[in-house]
Amino acid sequence: MHNVEGAEGRSPRTRCPIRSLAPLLLVMLATPAAAQSPPATDRGGVTVAAGVRAALDSFIVDFNNLDSARFTARWAEGASAVLPFPDTPHRLDGRDAVLARFMSYFAQMRRERSGPPFLFMVLHHVRIDTLGDDAALVAYEFSAAERVHRRSLVMVRDDAGAWKVLQMHGSSGMP
């Protein structure tokens, strides 16, 4: 509270700054709710985040099943990846390079395991941050072989409206 000199020689009065700010505060509190636009939607009417999540879930199913054709179709042109494999110490640039490394891994898993599914990735702590209508940053974790695996994906929507992986970064560590 502070003192304000009264008009026309009246004695000073005490004025509450909150009271004078009340109308402004009400407008500020009401404005975000009224000004928010609805979430961006895919061509099918679902939100961008829901479309990305559906694409992510399909990507993981195809990965668990080692479905080479469907897995390959989920990658964007110009893709790159940083993978947590000892024999892949550098970023892989280009869709063909990324997929060649995954196909080698798929062949190894098919020799060692029966399936499908060959893998059993169950995602935890999924976070999807939409970056406009045609891109999203996705982060998730899964556990396997007594380790926690973390992945970050940049997903983009292609001209046909399908969500594709443009970039993957993977790391693994102890829980």
Short mmCIF file of N, CA and C in Angstrom, two decimals:
data_model
loop_
_atom_site.label_atom_id
_atom_site.label_comp_id
_atom_site.label_asym_id
_atom_site.label_seq_id
_atom_site.Cartn_x
_atom_site.Cartn_y
_atom_site.Cartn_z
N MET A 1 0.85 -1.16 0.00
CA MET A 1 0.00 0.00 0.00
C MET A 1 0.89 1.22 0.00
N HIS A 2 0.39 2.25 -0.64
CA HIS A 2 1.15 3.49 -0.66
C HIS A 2 0.21 4.68 -0.55
N ASN A 3 0.78 5.81 -0.20
CA ASN A 3 -0.01 7.03 -0.02
C ASN A 3 -0.09 7.80 -1.32
N VAL A 4 -1.28 8.35 -1.57
CA VAL A 4 -1.48 9.19 -2.75
C VAL A 4 -2.08 10.49 -2.26
N GLU A 5 -1.53 11.62 -2.69
CA GLU A 5 -2.05 12.93 -2.27
C GLU A 5 -3.42 13.13 -2.87
N GLY A 6 -4.39 13.50 -2.03
CA GLY A 6 -5.76 13.69 -2.49
C GLY A 6 -5.90 14.94 -3.34
N ALA A 7 -6.94 15.03 -4.11
CA ALA A 7 -7.21 16.19 -4.97
C ALA A 7 -7.76 17.32 -4.13
N GLU A 8 -7.56 18.53 -4.56
CA GLU A 8 -8.12 19.75 -3.97
C GLU A 8 -7.86 19.84 -2.47
N GLY A 9 -6.68 19.53 -2.04
CA GLY A 9 -6.29 19.73 -0.67
C GLY A 9 -6.86 18.74 0.31
N ARG A 10 -7.51 17.71 -0.16
CA ARG A 10 -7.99 16.70 0.79
C ARG A 10 -6.82 15.99 1.41
N SER A 11 -7.06 15.40 2.55
CA SER A 11 -5.99 14.69 3.23
C SER A 11 -5.55 13.48 2.40
N PRO A 12 -4.30 13.10 2.59
CA PRO A 12 -3.83 11.93 1.84
C PRO A 12 -4.67 10.72 2.19
N ARG A 13 -4.83 9.87 1.23
CA ARG A 13 -5.59 8.64 1.46
C ARG A 13 -4.71 7.44 1.13
N THR A 14 -5.06 6.36 1.69
CA THR A 14 -4.33 5.14 1.42
C THR A 14 -5.09 4.37 0.35
N ARG A 15 -4.36 3.92 -0.66
CA ARG A 15 -5.01 3.23 -1.77
C ARG A 15 -4.37 1.85 -1.94
N CYS A 16 -5.15 0.88 -2.17
CA CYS A 16 -4.67 -0.49 -2.38
C CYS A 16 -4.34 -0.68 -3.86
N PRO A 17 -3.08 -1.00 -4.19
CA PRO A 17 -2.72 -1.16 -5.59
C PRO A 17 -3.45 -2.34 -6.24
N ILE A 18 -3.78 -3.37 -5.51
CA ILE A 18 -4.48 -4.52 -6.08
C ILE A 18 -5.86 -4.10 -6.56
N ARG A 19 -6.54 -3.25 -5.77
CA ARG A 19 -7.89 -2.82 -6.15
C ARG A 19 -7.86 -2.08 -7.49
N SER A 20 -6.86 -1.24 -7.69
CA SER A 20 -6.79 -0.49 -8.94
C SER A 20 -6.37 -1.38 -10.11
N LEU A 21 -5.71 -2.47 -9.81
CA LEU A 21 -5.28 -3.40 -10.86
C LEU A 21 -6.30 -4.49 -11.13
N ALA A 22 -7.31 -4.60 -10.32
CA ALA A 22 -8.28 -5.69 -10.44
C ALA A 22 -8.89 -5.78 -11.84
N PRO A 23 -9.36 -4.69 -12.44
CA PRO A 23 -9.93 -4.82 -13.79
C PRO A 23 -8.91 -5.35 -14.79
N LEU A 24 -7.68 -4.88 -14.70
CA LEU A 24 -6.63 -5.34 -15.60
C LEU A 24 -6.35 -6.82 -15.39
N LEU A 25 -6.27 -7.25 -14.14
CA LEU A 25 -6.04 -8.66 -13.85
C LEU A 25 -7.15 -9.54 -14.39
N LEU A 26 -8.40 -9.10 -14.25
CA LEU A 26 -9.52 -9.87 -14.79
C LEU A 26 -9.41 -10.02 -16.30
N VAL A 27 -9.06 -8.95 -16.98
CA VAL A 27 -8.91 -9.01 -18.44
C VAL A 27 -7.77 -9.96 -18.81
N MET A 28 -6.66 -9.86 -18.09
CA MET A 28 -5.51 -10.72 -18.39
C MET A 28 -5.84 -12.18 -18.15
N LEU A 29 -6.56 -12.49 -17.10
CA LEU A 29 -6.91 -13.87 -16.81
C LEU A 29 -7.91 -14.42 -17.82
N ALA A 30 -8.82 -13.60 -18.29
CA ALA A 30 -9.84 -14.05 -19.22
C ALA A 30 -9.31 -14.15 -20.64
N THR A 31 -8.34 -13.33 -21.01
CA THR A 31 -7.86 -13.27 -22.38
C THR A 31 -7.26 -14.57 -22.88
N PRO A 32 -6.37 -15.25 -22.15
CA PRO A 32 -5.80 -16.47 -22.71
C PRO A 32 -6.85 -17.51 -23.05
N ALA A 33 -7.84 -17.68 -22.21
CA ALA A 33 -8.87 -18.68 -22.49
C ALA A 33 -9.65 -18.31 -23.74
N ALA A 34 -9.95 -17.04 -23.90
CA ALA A 34 -10.72 -16.62 -25.07
C ALA A 34 -9.86 -16.61 -26.32
N ALA A 35 -8.56 -16.32 -26.19
CA ALA A 35 -7.70 -16.16 -27.35
C ALA A 35 -7.08 -17.46 -27.84
N GLN A 36 -7.12 -18.50 -27.02
CA GLN A 36 -6.49 -19.75 -27.43
C GLN A 36 -7.20 -20.31 -28.64
N SER A 37 -6.39 -20.72 -29.61
CA SER A 37 -6.98 -21.37 -30.77
C SER A 37 -7.04 -22.86 -30.49
N PRO A 38 -7.92 -23.56 -31.17
CA PRO A 38 -7.99 -25.00 -30.95
C PRO A 38 -6.69 -25.65 -31.41
N PRO A 39 -6.38 -26.84 -30.90
CA PRO A 39 -5.15 -27.52 -31.30
C PRO A 39 -5.15 -27.74 -32.81
N ALA A 40 -3.96 -27.67 -33.40
CA ALA A 40 -3.83 -27.94 -34.83
C ALA A 40 -4.28 -29.36 -35.11
N THR A 41 -4.92 -29.56 -36.25
CA THR A 41 -5.42 -30.89 -36.59
C THR A 41 -4.81 -31.40 -37.88
N ASP A 42 -4.71 -32.73 -37.96
CA ASP A 42 -4.29 -33.40 -39.19
C ASP A 42 -5.42 -33.32 -40.19
N ARG A 43 -5.14 -33.78 -41.38
CA ARG A 43 -6.17 -33.77 -42.42
C ARG A 43 -7.37 -34.63 -42.05
N GLY A 44 -7.15 -35.64 -41.23
CA GLY A 44 -8.24 -36.51 -40.81
C GLY A 44 -9.03 -35.97 -39.63
N GLY A 45 -8.71 -34.79 -39.15
CA GLY A 45 -9.45 -34.18 -38.06
C GLY A 45 -8.93 -34.49 -36.68
N VAL A 46 -7.87 -35.28 -36.56
CA VAL A 46 -7.29 -35.55 -35.25
C VAL A 46 -6.21 -34.51 -34.97
N THR A 47 -5.88 -34.30 -33.72
CA THR A 47 -4.85 -33.31 -33.40
C THR A 47 -3.51 -33.78 -33.95
N VAL A 48 -2.62 -32.82 -34.16
CA VAL A 48 -1.28 -33.14 -34.65
C VAL A 48 -0.60 -34.11 -33.68
N ALA A 49 -0.69 -33.83 -32.38
CA ALA A 49 -0.06 -34.71 -31.39
C ALA A 49 -0.62 -36.12 -31.45
N ALA A 50 -1.93 -36.26 -31.63
CA ALA A 50 -2.53 -37.60 -31.73
C ALA A 50 -2.06 -38.31 -32.99
N GLY A 51 -1.93 -37.58 -34.09
CA GLY A 51 -1.42 -38.17 -35.33
C GLY A 51 0.01 -38.63 -35.18
N VAL A 52 0.83 -37.83 -34.51
CA VAL A 52 2.22 -38.20 -34.26
C VAL A 52 2.28 -39.43 -33.36
N ARG A 53 1.45 -39.45 -32.32
CA ARG A 53 1.45 -40.60 -31.40
C ARG A 53 1.04 -41.88 -32.12
N ALA A 54 0.05 -41.80 -32.99
CA ALA A 54 -0.37 -42.98 -33.76
C ALA A 54 0.77 -43.46 -34.66
N ALA A 55 1.47 -42.52 -35.30
CA ALA A 55 2.61 -42.89 -36.15
C ALA A 55 3.73 -43.50 -35.32
N LEU A 56 3.99 -42.94 -34.13
CA LEU A 56 5.01 -43.49 -33.24
C LEU A 56 4.65 -44.91 -32.83
N ASP A 57 3.41 -45.13 -32.44
CA ASP A 57 2.98 -46.47 -32.03
C ASP A 57 3.15 -47.47 -33.17
N SER A 58 2.80 -47.08 -34.39
CA SER A 58 2.97 -47.96 -35.55
C SER A 58 4.45 -48.23 -35.82
N PHE A 59 5.28 -47.20 -35.68
CA PHE A 59 6.72 -47.34 -35.85
C PHE A 59 7.27 -48.39 -34.88
N ILE A 60 6.83 -48.34 -33.62
CA ILE A 60 7.31 -49.28 -32.60
C ILE A 60 6.81 -50.70 -32.88
N VAL A 61 5.57 -50.84 -33.31
CA VAL A 61 5.05 -52.17 -33.68
C VAL A 61 5.89 -52.76 -34.81
N ASP A 62 6.15 -51.96 -35.84
CA ASP A 62 6.96 -52.43 -36.96
C ASP A 62 8.38 -52.77 -36.52
N PHE A 63 8.93 -51.98 -35.61
CA PHE A 63 10.26 -52.24 -35.08
C PHE A 63 10.25 -53.55 -34.28
N ASN A 64 9.31 -53.73 -33.38
CA ASN A 64 9.22 -54.95 -32.58
C ASN A 64 9.07 -56.19 -33.45
N ASN A 65 8.33 -56.06 -34.54
CA ASN A 65 8.10 -57.20 -35.45
C ASN A 65 9.22 -57.36 -36.48
N LEU A 66 10.17 -56.44 -36.48
CA LEU A 66 11.25 -56.43 -37.48
C LEU A 66 10.67 -56.48 -38.89
N ASP A 67 9.61 -55.74 -39.10
CA ASP A 67 8.94 -55.67 -40.40
C ASP A 67 9.70 -54.67 -41.28
N SER A 68 10.63 -55.18 -42.06
CA SER A 68 11.53 -54.33 -42.83
C SER A 68 10.81 -53.37 -43.76
N ALA A 69 9.82 -53.86 -44.48
CA ALA A 69 9.13 -53.01 -45.46
C ALA A 69 8.39 -51.87 -44.77
N ARG A 70 7.63 -52.19 -43.76
CA ARG A 70 6.87 -51.15 -43.07
C ARG A 70 7.79 -50.20 -42.29
N PHE A 71 8.83 -50.74 -41.66
CA PHE A 71 9.79 -49.92 -40.93
C PHE A 71 10.48 -48.94 -41.89
N THR A 72 10.90 -49.44 -43.04
CA THR A 72 11.56 -48.60 -44.04
C THR A 72 10.66 -47.45 -44.49
N ALA A 73 9.38 -47.75 -44.67
CA ALA A 73 8.42 -46.73 -45.13
C ALA A 73 8.20 -45.63 -44.10
N ARG A 74 8.61 -45.84 -42.87
CA ARG A 74 8.37 -44.86 -41.80
C ARG A 74 9.48 -43.80 -41.71
N TRP A 75 10.49 -43.90 -42.56
CA TRP A 75 11.62 -42.97 -42.51
C TRP A 75 11.52 -41.95 -43.64
N ALA A 76 11.80 -40.70 -43.33
CA ALA A 76 11.76 -39.60 -44.31
C ALA A 76 13.02 -39.60 -45.16
N GLU A 77 12.90 -39.04 -46.35
CA GLU A 77 14.08 -38.79 -47.18
C GLU A 77 14.98 -37.84 -46.41
N GLY A 78 16.28 -38.02 -46.52
CA GLY A 78 17.22 -37.14 -45.82
C GLY A 78 17.37 -37.45 -44.35
N ALA A 79 16.91 -38.61 -43.92
CA ALA A 79 16.97 -38.99 -42.51
C ALA A 79 18.41 -39.10 -42.02
N SER A 80 18.57 -38.98 -40.70
CA SER A 80 19.86 -39.21 -40.05
C SER A 80 19.59 -39.85 -38.70
N ALA A 81 20.64 -40.48 -38.15
CA ALA A 81 20.46 -41.14 -36.85
C ALA A 81 21.79 -41.20 -36.10
N VAL A 82 21.69 -41.04 -34.79
CA VAL A 82 22.79 -41.29 -33.87
C VAL A 82 22.32 -42.47 -33.04
N LEU A 83 23.00 -43.60 -33.21
CA LEU A 83 22.54 -44.85 -32.59
C LEU A 83 23.50 -45.29 -31.49
N PRO A 84 22.97 -45.95 -30.46
CA PRO A 84 23.81 -46.35 -29.32
C PRO A 84 24.49 -47.70 -29.52
N PHE A 85 24.91 -48.00 -30.75
CA PHE A 85 25.59 -49.26 -31.02
C PHE A 85 27.10 -49.04 -31.02
N PRO A 86 27.86 -49.93 -30.39
CA PRO A 86 29.32 -49.74 -30.34
C PRO A 86 29.95 -49.65 -31.73
N ASP A 87 29.38 -50.36 -32.71
CA ASP A 87 29.96 -50.34 -34.05
C ASP A 87 29.45 -49.18 -34.91
N THR A 88 28.71 -48.27 -34.31
CA THR A 88 28.19 -47.11 -35.04
C THR A 88 28.52 -45.85 -34.22
N PRO A 89 29.80 -45.47 -34.19
CA PRO A 89 30.20 -44.36 -33.31
C PRO A 89 29.85 -42.96 -33.83
N HIS A 90 29.46 -42.86 -35.09
CA HIS A 90 29.18 -41.55 -35.68
C HIS A 90 27.76 -41.49 -36.20
N ARG A 91 27.30 -40.27 -36.41
CA ARG A 91 25.96 -40.06 -36.97
C ARG A 91 25.90 -40.68 -38.37
N LEU A 92 24.78 -41.32 -38.65
CA LEU A 92 24.51 -41.85 -39.99
C LEU A 92 23.70 -40.81 -40.74
N ASP A 93 24.20 -40.38 -41.87
CA ASP A 93 23.50 -39.38 -42.67
C ASP A 93 22.94 -40.02 -43.92
N GLY A 94 21.68 -39.74 -44.18
CA GLY A 94 21.01 -40.27 -45.36
C GLY A 94 20.15 -41.47 -45.00
N ARG A 95 18.98 -41.50 -45.58
CA ARG A 95 18.01 -42.57 -45.30
C ARG A 95 18.61 -43.95 -45.58
N ASP A 96 19.33 -44.09 -46.69
CA ASP A 96 19.91 -45.39 -47.04
C ASP A 96 20.90 -45.87 -46.00
N ALA A 97 21.75 -44.97 -45.50
CA ALA A 97 22.74 -45.35 -44.48
C ALA A 97 22.05 -45.76 -43.18
N VAL A 98 21.03 -45.01 -42.78
CA VAL A 98 20.29 -45.33 -41.55
C VAL A 98 19.63 -46.70 -41.69
N LEU A 99 18.94 -46.91 -42.80
CA LEU A 99 18.22 -48.16 -42.99
C LEU A 99 19.15 -49.35 -43.16
N ALA A 100 20.30 -49.16 -43.78
CA ALA A 100 21.27 -50.26 -43.91
C ALA A 100 21.70 -50.73 -42.52
N ARG A 101 21.93 -49.80 -41.61
CA ARG A 101 22.34 -50.19 -40.25
C ARG A 101 21.21 -50.92 -39.53
N PHE A 102 19.99 -50.44 -39.68
CA PHE A 102 18.87 -51.12 -39.04
C PHE A 102 18.62 -52.50 -39.66
N MET A 103 18.78 -52.64 -40.96
CA MET A 103 18.54 -53.94 -41.59
C MET A 103 19.58 -54.96 -41.12
N SER A 104 20.80 -54.51 -40.87
CA SER A 104 21.82 -55.39 -40.30
C SER A 104 21.40 -55.84 -38.90
N TYR A 105 20.89 -54.91 -38.11
CA TYR A 105 20.40 -55.24 -36.77
C TYR A 105 19.21 -56.19 -36.85
N PHE A 106 18.29 -55.93 -37.76
CA PHE A 106 17.12 -56.81 -37.93
C PHE A 106 17.56 -58.23 -38.25
N ALA A 107 18.53 -58.39 -39.16
CA ALA A 107 19.01 -59.72 -39.54
C ALA A 107 19.62 -60.43 -38.33
N GLN A 108 20.39 -59.71 -37.54
CA GLN A 108 20.99 -60.28 -36.33
C GLN A 108 19.89 -60.75 -35.37
N MET A 109 18.89 -59.93 -35.12
CA MET A 109 17.81 -60.28 -34.20
C MET A 109 17.01 -61.48 -34.71
N ARG A 110 16.79 -61.56 -36.01
CA ARG A 110 16.06 -62.71 -36.56
C ARG A 110 16.83 -64.01 -36.36
N ARG A 111 18.17 -63.94 -36.42
CA ARG A 111 18.99 -65.14 -36.19
C ARG A 111 18.95 -65.56 -34.72
N GLU A 112 18.87 -64.59 -33.82
CA GLU A 112 18.97 -64.87 -32.38
C GLU A 112 17.64 -65.15 -31.70
N ARG A 113 16.54 -64.72 -32.30
CA ARG A 113 15.24 -64.81 -31.62
C ARG A 113 14.17 -65.35 -32.54
N SER A 114 13.11 -65.81 -31.92
CA SER A 114 11.95 -66.23 -32.71
C SER A 114 10.87 -65.16 -32.58
N GLY A 115 10.02 -65.11 -33.55
CA GLY A 115 8.95 -64.10 -33.52
C GLY A 115 8.26 -64.05 -34.86
N PRO A 116 7.49 -63.12 -35.16
CA PRO A 116 7.29 -61.87 -34.45
C PRO A 116 6.35 -62.01 -33.26
N PRO A 117 6.42 -61.09 -32.34
CA PRO A 117 7.43 -60.04 -32.26
C PRO A 117 8.79 -60.60 -31.84
N PHE A 118 9.81 -59.96 -32.34
CA PHE A 118 11.18 -60.31 -31.98
C PHE A 118 11.68 -59.45 -30.82
N LEU A 119 11.17 -58.25 -30.77
CA LEU A 119 11.54 -57.29 -29.72
C LEU A 119 10.29 -56.95 -28.91
N PHE A 120 10.50 -56.41 -27.74
CA PHE A 120 9.37 -56.11 -26.86
C PHE A 120 9.50 -54.72 -26.25
N MET A 121 9.73 -53.75 -27.11
CA MET A 121 9.83 -52.37 -26.62
C MET A 121 8.45 -51.89 -26.20
N VAL A 122 8.36 -51.45 -24.96
CA VAL A 122 7.16 -50.81 -24.43
C VAL A 122 7.60 -49.42 -24.00
N LEU A 123 6.99 -48.42 -24.59
CA LEU A 123 7.43 -47.05 -24.35
C LEU A 123 6.92 -46.50 -23.02
N HIS A 124 7.76 -45.70 -22.39
CA HIS A 124 7.43 -45.00 -21.15
C HIS A 124 7.83 -43.54 -21.29
N HIS A 125 7.19 -42.69 -20.52
CA HIS A 125 7.55 -41.27 -20.47
C HIS A 125 7.59 -40.64 -21.86
N VAL A 126 6.57 -40.93 -22.65
CA VAL A 126 6.50 -40.37 -24.00
C VAL A 126 6.15 -38.89 -23.90
N ARG A 127 6.90 -38.09 -24.63
CA ARG A 127 6.62 -36.65 -24.71
C ARG A 127 6.61 -36.25 -26.18
N ILE A 128 5.57 -35.56 -26.57
CA ILE A 128 5.44 -35.08 -27.95
C ILE A 128 5.27 -33.57 -27.90
N ASP A 129 6.20 -32.87 -28.52
CA ASP A 129 6.12 -31.42 -28.64
C ASP A 129 5.90 -31.10 -30.12
N THR A 130 4.73 -30.60 -30.45
CA THR A 130 4.47 -30.26 -31.84
C THR A 130 5.19 -28.97 -32.18
N LEU A 131 5.70 -28.93 -33.39
CA LEU A 131 6.43 -27.77 -33.90
C LEU A 131 5.69 -27.29 -35.14
N GLY A 132 4.52 -26.73 -34.92
CA GLY A 132 3.67 -26.36 -36.05
C GLY A 132 2.81 -27.54 -36.46
N ASP A 133 2.33 -27.49 -37.70
CA ASP A 133 1.42 -28.53 -38.19
C ASP A 133 2.14 -29.71 -38.83
N ASP A 134 3.42 -29.56 -39.16
CA ASP A 134 4.09 -30.58 -39.96
C ASP A 134 5.38 -31.12 -39.35
N ALA A 135 5.63 -30.87 -38.07
CA ALA A 135 6.84 -31.38 -37.42
C ALA A 135 6.58 -31.55 -35.93
N ALA A 136 7.31 -32.48 -35.34
CA ALA A 136 7.18 -32.73 -33.90
C ALA A 136 8.48 -33.31 -33.37
N LEU A 137 8.75 -32.99 -32.12
CA LEU A 137 9.86 -33.59 -31.40
C LEU A 137 9.26 -34.61 -30.44
N VAL A 138 9.77 -35.83 -30.51
CA VAL A 138 9.25 -36.93 -29.70
C VAL A 138 10.38 -37.47 -28.84
N ALA A 139 10.12 -37.70 -27.57
CA ALA A 139 11.10 -38.30 -26.67
C ALA A 139 10.41 -39.41 -25.90
N TYR A 140 11.14 -40.52 -25.70
CA TYR A 140 10.57 -41.63 -24.95
C TYR A 140 11.68 -42.49 -24.38
N GLU A 141 11.30 -43.39 -23.49
CA GLU A 141 12.21 -44.36 -22.88
C GLU A 141 11.60 -45.74 -22.99
N PHE A 142 12.47 -46.75 -22.97
CA PHE A 142 12.02 -48.13 -22.81
C PHE A 142 13.15 -48.89 -22.12
N SER A 143 12.81 -49.99 -21.48
CA SER A 143 13.80 -50.79 -20.76
C SER A 143 14.02 -52.10 -21.49
N ALA A 144 15.27 -52.53 -21.53
CA ALA A 144 15.63 -53.83 -22.11
C ALA A 144 17.03 -54.17 -21.62
N ALA A 145 17.26 -55.46 -21.41
CA ALA A 145 18.58 -55.95 -21.00
C ALA A 145 19.13 -55.16 -19.81
N GLU A 146 18.26 -54.92 -18.83
CA GLU A 146 18.63 -54.25 -17.59
C GLU A 146 19.20 -52.84 -17.81
N ARG A 147 18.82 -52.23 -18.91
CA ARG A 147 19.26 -50.88 -19.21
C ARG A 147 18.06 -50.03 -19.59
N VAL A 148 18.21 -48.74 -19.41
CA VAL A 148 17.19 -47.80 -19.86
C VAL A 148 17.66 -47.23 -21.19
N HIS A 149 16.81 -47.27 -22.17
CA HIS A 149 17.12 -46.75 -23.49
C HIS A 149 16.27 -45.50 -23.71
N ARG A 150 16.91 -44.46 -24.19
CA ARG A 150 16.21 -43.19 -24.44
C ARG A 150 16.33 -42.86 -25.92
N ARG A 151 15.24 -42.37 -26.46
CA ARG A 151 15.23 -41.98 -27.87
C ARG A 151 14.57 -40.62 -28.02
N SER A 152 15.11 -39.87 -28.95
CA SER A 152 14.48 -38.62 -29.39
C SER A 152 14.32 -38.72 -30.89
N LEU A 153 13.16 -38.36 -31.36
CA LEU A 153 12.87 -38.38 -32.80
C LEU A 153 12.41 -37.01 -33.23
N VAL A 154 12.79 -36.63 -34.42
CA VAL A 154 12.16 -35.51 -35.10
C VAL A 154 11.29 -36.16 -36.16
N MET A 155 9.99 -35.91 -36.08
CA MET A 155 9.06 -36.48 -37.06
C MET A 155 8.49 -35.35 -37.89
N VAL A 156 8.36 -35.62 -39.19
CA VAL A 156 7.82 -34.63 -40.12
C VAL A 156 6.71 -35.28 -40.93
N ARG A 157 5.80 -34.43 -41.36
CA ARG A 157 4.70 -34.93 -42.19
C ARG A 157 5.09 -34.77 -43.65
N ASP A 158 4.93 -35.85 -44.42
CA ASP A 158 5.26 -35.76 -45.85
C ASP A 158 4.09 -35.17 -46.63
N ASP A 159 4.27 -35.02 -47.94
CA ASP A 159 3.25 -34.39 -48.77
C ASP A 159 1.93 -35.16 -48.77
N ALA A 160 1.99 -36.46 -48.53
CA ALA A 160 0.77 -37.29 -48.48
C ALA A 160 0.10 -37.25 -47.11
N GLY A 161 0.73 -36.58 -46.14
CA GLY A 161 0.15 -36.47 -44.81
C GLY A 161 0.64 -37.51 -43.82
N ALA A 162 1.56 -38.39 -44.24
CA ALA A 162 2.07 -39.44 -43.35
C ALA A 162 3.22 -38.89 -42.51
N TRP A 163 3.26 -39.28 -41.24
CA TRP A 163 4.34 -38.86 -40.34
C TRP A 163 5.52 -39.80 -40.53
N LYS A 164 6.72 -39.22 -40.71
CA LYS A 164 7.94 -39.98 -40.94
C LYS A 164 9.02 -39.53 -39.96
N VAL A 165 9.96 -40.43 -39.69
CA VAL A 165 11.09 -40.11 -38.82
C VAL A 165 12.17 -39.44 -39.68
N LEU A 166 12.53 -38.23 -39.31
CA LEU A 166 13.58 -37.50 -40.01
C LEU A 166 14.92 -37.66 -39.28
N GLN A 167 14.87 -37.70 -37.96
CA GLN A 167 16.09 -37.82 -37.18
C GLN A 167 15.82 -38.63 -35.93
N MET A 168 16.76 -39.52 -35.59
CA MET A 168 16.68 -40.30 -34.35
C MET A 168 17.99 -40.13 -33.60
N HIS A 169 17.87 -39.92 -32.32
CA HIS A 169 19.04 -39.92 -31.45
C HIS A 169 18.77 -40.92 -30.34
N GLY A 170 19.68 -41.86 -30.16
CA GLY A 170 19.50 -42.88 -29.15
C GLY A 170 20.63 -42.90 -28.15
N SER A 171 20.29 -43.19 -26.91
CA SER A 171 21.29 -43.38 -25.87
C SER A 171 20.81 -44.48 -24.95
N SER A 172 21.76 -45.13 -24.31
CA SER A 172 21.43 -46.21 -23.38
C SER A 172 22.27 -46.04 -22.13
N GLY A 173 21.70 -46.43 -21.00
CA GLY A 173 22.44 -46.32 -19.76
C GLY A 173 21.78 -47.13 -18.67
N MET A 174 22.38 -47.10 -17.54
CA MET A 174 21.85 -47.83 -16.39
C MET A 174 20.64 -47.07 -15.85
N PRO A 175 19.66 -47.81 -15.30
CA PRO A 175 18.46 -47.14 -14.75
C PRO A 175 18.79 -46.21 -13.59
#
